[in-house]
Amino acid sequence: MRLYSLALVWRLRRAVRQRVRKSKSLRRRARWWRRSFKLDRPAIYEPLLIIVLAAIIAIHLEKGNAWLLACLTLYCTATAVMRSRQLQSLMTVSPERLLFHFYPLSDTHFFRWGLQVFLWKTARIWLASGVAFAFVFEAQNEPWFWKAAAFATLQWLVTVAAIFALAAYVYGIHKWVPVGLYLALIVVFYAGPLPYFAPIYPVLQALPTGWIDFAITAFHERVSEWIALMMLIVLAAVSVRTLAMRFRARIVVGAAPEQVSEPAHEPKHQIMGVLNEDAQLDELLEDEEEEDKPARPQTAWQNLRLQLVGASVGKHILSRDWLAPREWSMEPWLERLAGLWLTEPEKRTAEFLLGGAVLRWHELWRGSVIIAAAASVLFVVGLPSTYAIGILAASLSALLGVPVLGGNWPATSPARLSGKLSPLHGCFPLEYRTACRVMWKINLVRTAAWTPVGLLMSALAGLSYGSAAGIAAWLVLKGVLVYTASIPLLSAGQFSKSTNDTSNLRLATLPLVGFAMLIVLMFATAGIMTMALPTGLAFPSLGMTLGISLGAWWLYERYYERGQVDLVREPK
Amino acid sequence: MQVSLEGISKQFGGFWALENVSLQLEPGQVVALLGPNGAGKTTLLNCLAGIVRPTQGKVRYDGEIFHRGRMDFRRRLMFLPDGPMLFARMSVLRHVAMCVRLYERPNPDEQRVVEILERLDLLPLATVPIGKMSHGQMYKSALTALLTVDPELWILDEPMASGMDPTGIAYFKHQARLAAKRGRTVIYTTQILEIAEKFSDRVCILDHGGMRLSGRVEDLRQSGNAQSLEELFLKLSERSEEE
């Protein structure tokens, strides 16, 4: 379904150009606007990424297909989980869904439009699968082009079917699940076909998106390969259609939001409450029969005013309790510990940065301990397959316990500002240095709280798999130290994320962007060196990592405080 | 299009944003919705546009019950909220083309679109993504689509405080007047009483979710014994406080 006619757009554009040409001032202004802002910049990143991935595959492929197919399966599973969340969001609470309430577009048409947009985005699944299968068939010395295309189509259809199934039946998948899967993919992909990962390849292939791998094995060197392949493709296409319709019935029509402006206090399940257009119509028709109902004696607004005038609310206002700062000493243990380290002005800054949110760091820590315990059990079992799963669980534990990417600071989140996005702190007097200090202290406390858990877990892993407990624990400790060194850099990133520092390229910001890329590269190199080098050399390397991080943080402060970056960025 | 509101109430959680609002509007009128902040003006516009469903009561267009599923009616009205709903990556031309298609209108005359763009000073920006524009220019983009589509019912939330420049506002008022002469109904909200007084055929004053007054500006002034709409509004506010 097309939203507009391209022919009409071209005709209008031609008419506009003809008019603009007649006026010198219009010509000048139009040129400025055209140069400054262009529609749809071409994306050059994806072809580059494909080339890099293909190079890595080519390096590792000599050691067999299983690793590559497992990676593909992991990628498809992660994408299925992530895209299912995005699809649910697109069809229910996305800006597009809300936007189209203001135009005469029925649910059916919106679904069709949304589906087109969504399916177009899944094209990269086909692309990635095509590349992977091309390598697989090429390695088998078979004519690979059409076969890879057919298998990629099948893989794409199966993944899309999985997306629809998840979107229709599983609501509320946590955002960290796809992130965890992608991280696992990066680990497995980057590590290459290592022997201790081998036992998990069959496990991965048993996932719904990995069944194609079995099909390859089953079809290999059979005469009826193409017929069976076509049948599978048709079957997968039918599944996609059936599940898409099921998704439409359950989520798109069944849970259409009643209004665009739900009050913020409404729980999410109410927004997702069942409501269909026919039921609305029935209710409306039923209402016709209830015309003579007596009027309510009092509106809620009037009740509210009475309450305000009345004693309780008035007393509360007069008591000035609501002006009192957060009582850090009354918080749970981890939050209390962080509070002990903060000075009074820093506590005020922390309250602002946290946006009044209820602190749940201790709950995250508890979750990380439980997962770490599970990982430790897997390590103690001592099988090669449990080791790989244990590594994944240990990574998840670290993700929960350590404030990855610098932690969650609602005040640095973007908010709408006259059609643009601007960080919430932009309109308040927040000092870069104070805010960063607060972030550092809190992140350090959280990291320190998780460190014993990580050390214990790694020591157990080391003992169970033949290396010394001390070596494994030292490796984890180095990881923690590298993360700690990255905290200044990450805190600068919290300020950078809602600015136009990387999009509004000017002479003053150009060095910043170039330097930022260099710094990331240097930081990554120093971090890897810290992890890889022996103890004696690890410390200088760690010092270098910390130096780069602090240097980057300080440099960004110069730019930020001097107003070289704008606190606005374009919405996507 | 004949607009009829019959005992409209809207409840959000435990809060009644609108309470038993009734109104009849004949085609060819410019109607101003006035009221203090939180009076329910935007909620009423949302009900008219089908964005929210009234908890009680009915919205009728040409005597037929309207709800969000009535695409035939929705293609006859257009709603511009105070922050217009636009795709940031689209240009104003694409937005106009999209509205033409969604509202099932024949392709417009290019010169008409160029004229609207020129009058709203959007010509140099015609191919620029809307997301790059200022707030006022975004509103003008949405207004360009409205003027091109020319629906029977115009619903606008705070067009005078939308960030449009005086030239844009003057052009909008001129076009709205012409549209009313063609039998279109223009319903808008504003807090600028001088504009409402001079520009509107009819004024409706909402307060605490209820319709306090509705009628021609002259009639309301006389019945309220007030020299101006502002004086009448202030008198009403004082009375409301006393109650």
Coordinates of N, CA, C and O in Angstrom, one line a residue, chain B residues 84-165:
Chain B
P84 N 1.2 19.3 15.1 CA 0.6 18.5 14.0 C 1.3 17.2 13.8 O 2.5 17.0 14.0
M85 N 0.5 16.2 13.4 CA 1.0 14.8 13.2 C 1.6 14.7 11.8 O 0.9 14.6 10.8
L86 N 2.9 14.7 11.8 CA 3.6 14.6 10.5 C 4.7 13.6 10.5 O 5.3 13.4 11.6
F87 N 5.1 13.1 9.4 CA 6.2 12.2 9.3 C 7.5 13.1 9.1 O 7.6 13.8 8.2
A88 N 8.4 13.0 10.1 CA 9.6 13.9 10.1 C 10.4 13.8 8.8 O 11.0 14.7 8.4
R89 N 10.4 12.6 8.1 CA 11.3 12.4 7.0 C 10.6 12.8 5.7 O 11.2 12.8 4.6
M90 N 9.3 13.1 5.7 CA 8.6 13.4 4.5 C 8.8 14.9 4.2 O 8.9 15.7 5.1
S91 N 8.8 15.3 2.9 CA 8.7 16.7 2.6 C 7.3 17.2 2.6 O 6.4 16.3 2.6
V92 N 7.1 18.5 2.6 CA 5.7 19.0 2.6 C 5.0 18.5 1.3 O 3.8 18.2 1.4
L93 N 5.7 18.4 0.2 CA 5.0 17.9 -1.0 C 4.5 16.4 -0.8 O 3.4 16.1 -1.2
R94 N 5.4 15.6 -0.3 CA 5.0 14.2 0.0 C 3.8 14.2 1.0 O 2.9 13.3 0.8
H95 N 3.9 15.0 2.0 CA 2.8 15.1 2.9 C 1.5 15.4 2.2 O 0.4 14.8 2.5
V96 N 1.5 16.4 1.4 CA 0.3 16.8 0.6 C -0.2 15.7 -0.2 O -1.4 15.3 -0.2
A97 N 0.8 15.0 -0.9 CA 0.4 13.9 -1.8 C -0.2 12.7 -0.9 O -1.2 12.1 -1.3
M98 N 0.3 12.5 0.3 CA -0.2 11.5 1.2 C -1.6 11.8 1.6 O -2.5 11.0 1.5
C99 N -1.9 13.1 1.9 CA -3.2 13.5 2.4 C -4.2 13.4 1.2 O -5.3 12.9 1.4
V100 N -3.7 13.7 0.0 CA -4.6 13.6 -1.1 C -5.1 12.2 -1.3 O -6.2 11.9 -1.6
R101 N -4.1 11.3 -1.1 CA -4.5 9.9 -1.3 C -5.3 9.4 -0.2 O -6.3 8.7 -0.4
L102 N -5.0 9.7 1.1 CA -5.7 9.2 2.2 C -7.1 9.7 2.2 O -8.1 9.1 2.7
Y103 N -7.3 11.0 1.8 CA -8.6 11.6 1.8 C -9.4 11.3 0.5 O -10.4 11.9 0.2
E104 N -8.7 10.5 -0.4 CA -9.3 10.1 -1.7 C -9.8 11.3 -2.5 O -10.9 11.4 -3.0
R105 N -8.9 12.3 -2.6 CA -9.2 13.5 -3.4 C -8.5 13.3 -4.8 O -7.5 12.6 -4.8
P106 N -9.1 13.9 -5.8 CA -8.4 13.9 -7.1 C -7.1 14.7 -7.0 O -7.0 15.5 -6.1
N107 N -6.2 14.4 -7.8 CA -4.9 15.1 -7.8 C -5.1 16.6 -7.9 O -5.9 17.0 -8.8
P108 N -4.5 17.4 -7.0 CA -4.8 18.8 -7.0 C -4.1 19.5 -8.1 O -3.2 19.0 -8.7
D109 N -4.6 20.7 -8.4 CA -3.9 21.6 -9.4 C -2.6 22.1 -8.8 O -2.6 22.6 -7.7
E110 N -1.5 21.8 -9.6 CA -0.2 22.2 -9.0 C -0.1 23.7 -8.7 O 0.5 24.0 -7.7
Q111 N -0.7 24.5 -9.5 CA -0.6 25.9 -9.3 C -1.3 26.3 -7.9 O -0.8 27.2 -7.3
R112 N -2.3 25.6 -7.6 CA -3.0 25.9 -6.3 C -2.1 25.5 -5.2 O -1.9 26.3 -4.2
V113 N -1.4 24.4 -5.3 CA -0.5 24.0 -4.2 C 0.7 25.0 -4.1 O 1.1 25.4 -3.0
V114 N 1.2 25.4 -5.3 CA 2.3 26.3 -5.3 C 1.9 27.7 -4.7 O 2.6 28.3 -3.9
E115 N 0.6 28.1 -4.9 CA 0.1 29.3 -4.4 C 0.1 29.2 -2.8 O 0.5 30.2 -2.1
I116 N -0.5 28.1 -2.4 CA -0.6 28.0 -0.9 C 0.8 28.0 -0.3 O 1.1 28.7 0.7
L117 N 1.7 27.3 -0.9 CA 3.1 27.2 -0.4 C 3.8 28.6 -0.4 O 4.5 29.0 0.5
E118 N 3.5 29.3 -1.5 CA 4.1 30.7 -1.6 C 3.5 31.6 -0.5 O 4.3 32.3 0.2
R119 N 2.2 31.5 -0.3 CA 1.6 32.4 0.7 C 2.0 32.0 2.1 O 2.1 32.9 3.0
L120 N 2.3 30.8 2.3 CA 2.8 30.4 3.7 C 4.3 30.4 3.8 O 4.9 29.9 4.7
D121 N 5.0 30.9 2.7 CA 6.4 31.0 2.7 C 7.1 29.7 2.9 O 8.1 29.5 3.6
L122 N 6.6 28.7 2.2 CA 7.2 27.3 2.3 C 7.8 26.9 1.0 O 8.3 25.8 0.9
L123 N 7.7 27.7 0.0 CA 8.2 27.3 -1.3 C 9.7 26.9 -1.3 O 10.0 25.8 -1.8
P124 N 10.6 27.6 -0.7 CA 12.0 27.2 -0.7 C 12.2 25.9 0.1 O 13.2 25.2 0.0
L125 N 11.2 25.5 1.0 CA 11.4 24.4 1.8 C 10.6 23.2 1.3 O 10.4 22.2 2.0
A126 N 10.1 23.3 0.1 CA 9.1 22.3 -0.4 C 9.6 20.9 -0.4 O 8.9 19.9 -0.3
T127 N 10.9 20.7 -0.6 CA 11.5 19.4 -0.7 C 12.3 19.0 0.5 O 13.1 18.0 0.5
V128 N 12.2 19.8 1.5 CA 13.0 19.6 2.8 C 12.3 18.7 3.7 O 11.0 18.8 3.8
P129 N 12.9 17.7 4.4 CA 12.2 16.9 5.4 C 11.5 17.8 6.5 O 12.1 18.7 7.0
I130 N 10.3 17.5 6.8 CA 9.5 18.3 7.7 C 10.2 18.3 9.1 O 10.1 19.3 9.8
G131 N 10.9 17.2 9.4 CA 11.5 17.2 10.7 C 12.6 18.2 10.9 O 13.0 18.5 12.0
K132 N 13.1 18.8 9.8 CA 14.1 19.8 9.9 C 13.6 21.2 10.0 O 14.3 22.2 10.2
M133 N 12.2 21.3 9.9 CA 11.6 22.7 10.0 C 11.4 23.1 11.4 O 11.4 22.3 12.3
S134 N 11.1 24.4 11.5 CA 10.7 24.9 12.8 C 9.3 24.5 13.1 O 8.6 24.0 12.3
H135 N 8.9 24.8 14.4 CA 7.5 24.4 14.8 C 6.5 25.1 13.9 O 5.5 24.4 13.5
G136 N 6.6 26.3 13.7 CA 5.7 27.1 12.9 C 5.6 26.6 11.5 O 4.5 26.5 10.9
Q137 N 6.8 26.3 10.9 CA 6.8 25.8 9.5 C 6.1 24.4 9.5 O 5.5 24.1 8.5
M138 N 6.3 23.6 10.5 CA 5.6 22.3 10.5 C 4.1 22.5 10.5 O 3.4 21.8 9.8
Y139 N 3.7 23.4 11.3 CA 2.2 23.6 11.4 C 1.7 24.1 10.0 O 0.7 23.7 9.5
K140 N 2.6 25.0 9.4 CA 2.2 25.4 8.0 C 2.1 24.3 7.0 O 1.3 24.3 6.1
S141 N 3.0 23.3 7.2 CA 3.0 22.1 6.3 C 1.7 21.4 6.4 O 1.1 21.0 5.4
A142 N 1.3 21.2 7.7 CA 0.0 20.5 7.9 C -1.1 21.3 7.4 O -2.1 20.8 6.8
L143 N -1.0 22.7 7.5 CA -2.1 23.5 7.0 C -2.1 23.5 5.5 O -3.2 23.6 4.9
T144 N -1.0 23.4 4.8 CA -1.0 23.3 3.4 C -1.8 22.1 2.9 O -2.6 22.2 2.0
A145 N -1.6 21.0 3.6 CA -2.3 19.7 3.3 C -3.8 20.0 3.5 O -4.7 19.6 2.7
L146 N -4.2 20.6 4.6 CA -5.6 20.9 4.9 C -6.2 21.8 3.8 O -7.3 21.5 3.3
L147 N -5.5 22.8 3.4 CA -6.0 23.7 2.4 C -6.1 23.0 1.0 O -7.0 23.3 0.3
T148 N -5.2 22.1 0.8 CA -5.2 21.4 -0.5 C -6.4 20.4 -0.5 O -7.1 20.3 -1.5
V149 N -6.6 19.7 0.6 CA -7.6 18.7 0.7 C -9.0 19.4 0.8 O -10.0 18.9 0.2
D150 N -9.0 20.5 1.5 CA -10.3 21.3 1.6 C -11.4 20.4 2.1 O -12.4 20.2 1.5
P151 N -11.3 19.8 3.4 CA -12.4 19.0 3.9 C -13.6 19.9 4.3 O -13.5 21.1 4.3
E152 N -14.7 19.2 4.5 CA -15.9 19.9 4.9 C -15.9 20.4 6.3 O -16.5 21.4 6.6
L153 N -15.1 19.7 7.2 CA -15.0 20.2 8.6 C -13.6 20.3 8.9 O -12.8 19.4 8.8
W154 N -13.2 21.6 9.3 CA -11.8 21.8 9.7 C -11.8 21.9 11.2 O -12.6 22.6 11.8
I155 N -11.0 21.1 11.8 CA -10.8 21.1 13.3 C -9.4 21.5 13.6 O -8.5 20.8 13.2
L156 N -9.2 22.6 14.3 CA -7.9 23.0 14.6 C -7.7 23.4 16.1 O -8.5 24.1 16.6
D157 N -6.6 22.9 16.6 CA -6.3 23.1 18.0 C -5.3 24.2 18.1 O -4.2 24.0 17.6
E158 N -5.7 25.3 18.7 CA -4.8 26.5 18.9 C -4.0 26.9 17.6 O -2.7 27.0 17.6
P159 N -4.7 27.1 16.5 CA -3.9 27.5 15.3 C -3.2 28.9 15.5 O -2.2 29.2 14.8
M160 N -3.8 29.8 16.3 CA -3.2 31.1 16.5 C -1.9 31.0 17.4 O -1.2 32.0 17.5
A161 N -1.8 29.9 18.1 CA -0.6 29.8 19.0 C 0.3 28.6 18.5 O 0.9 27.9 19.3
S162 N 0.3 28.4 17.2 CA 1.0 27.3 16.7 C 2.4 27.6 16.3 O 3.1 26.7 15.8
G163 N 2.8 28.8 16.4 CA 4.1 29.2 16.0 C 4.1 29.8 14.6 O 5.2 30.2 14.1
M164 N 3.0 29.9 14.0 CA 2.9 30.5 12.6 C 3.2 32.0 12.7 O 2.8 32.6 13.7
D165 N 3.8 32.6 11.7 CA 4.1 34.0 11.7 C 2.8 34.8 11.4 O 1.8 34.1 11.0

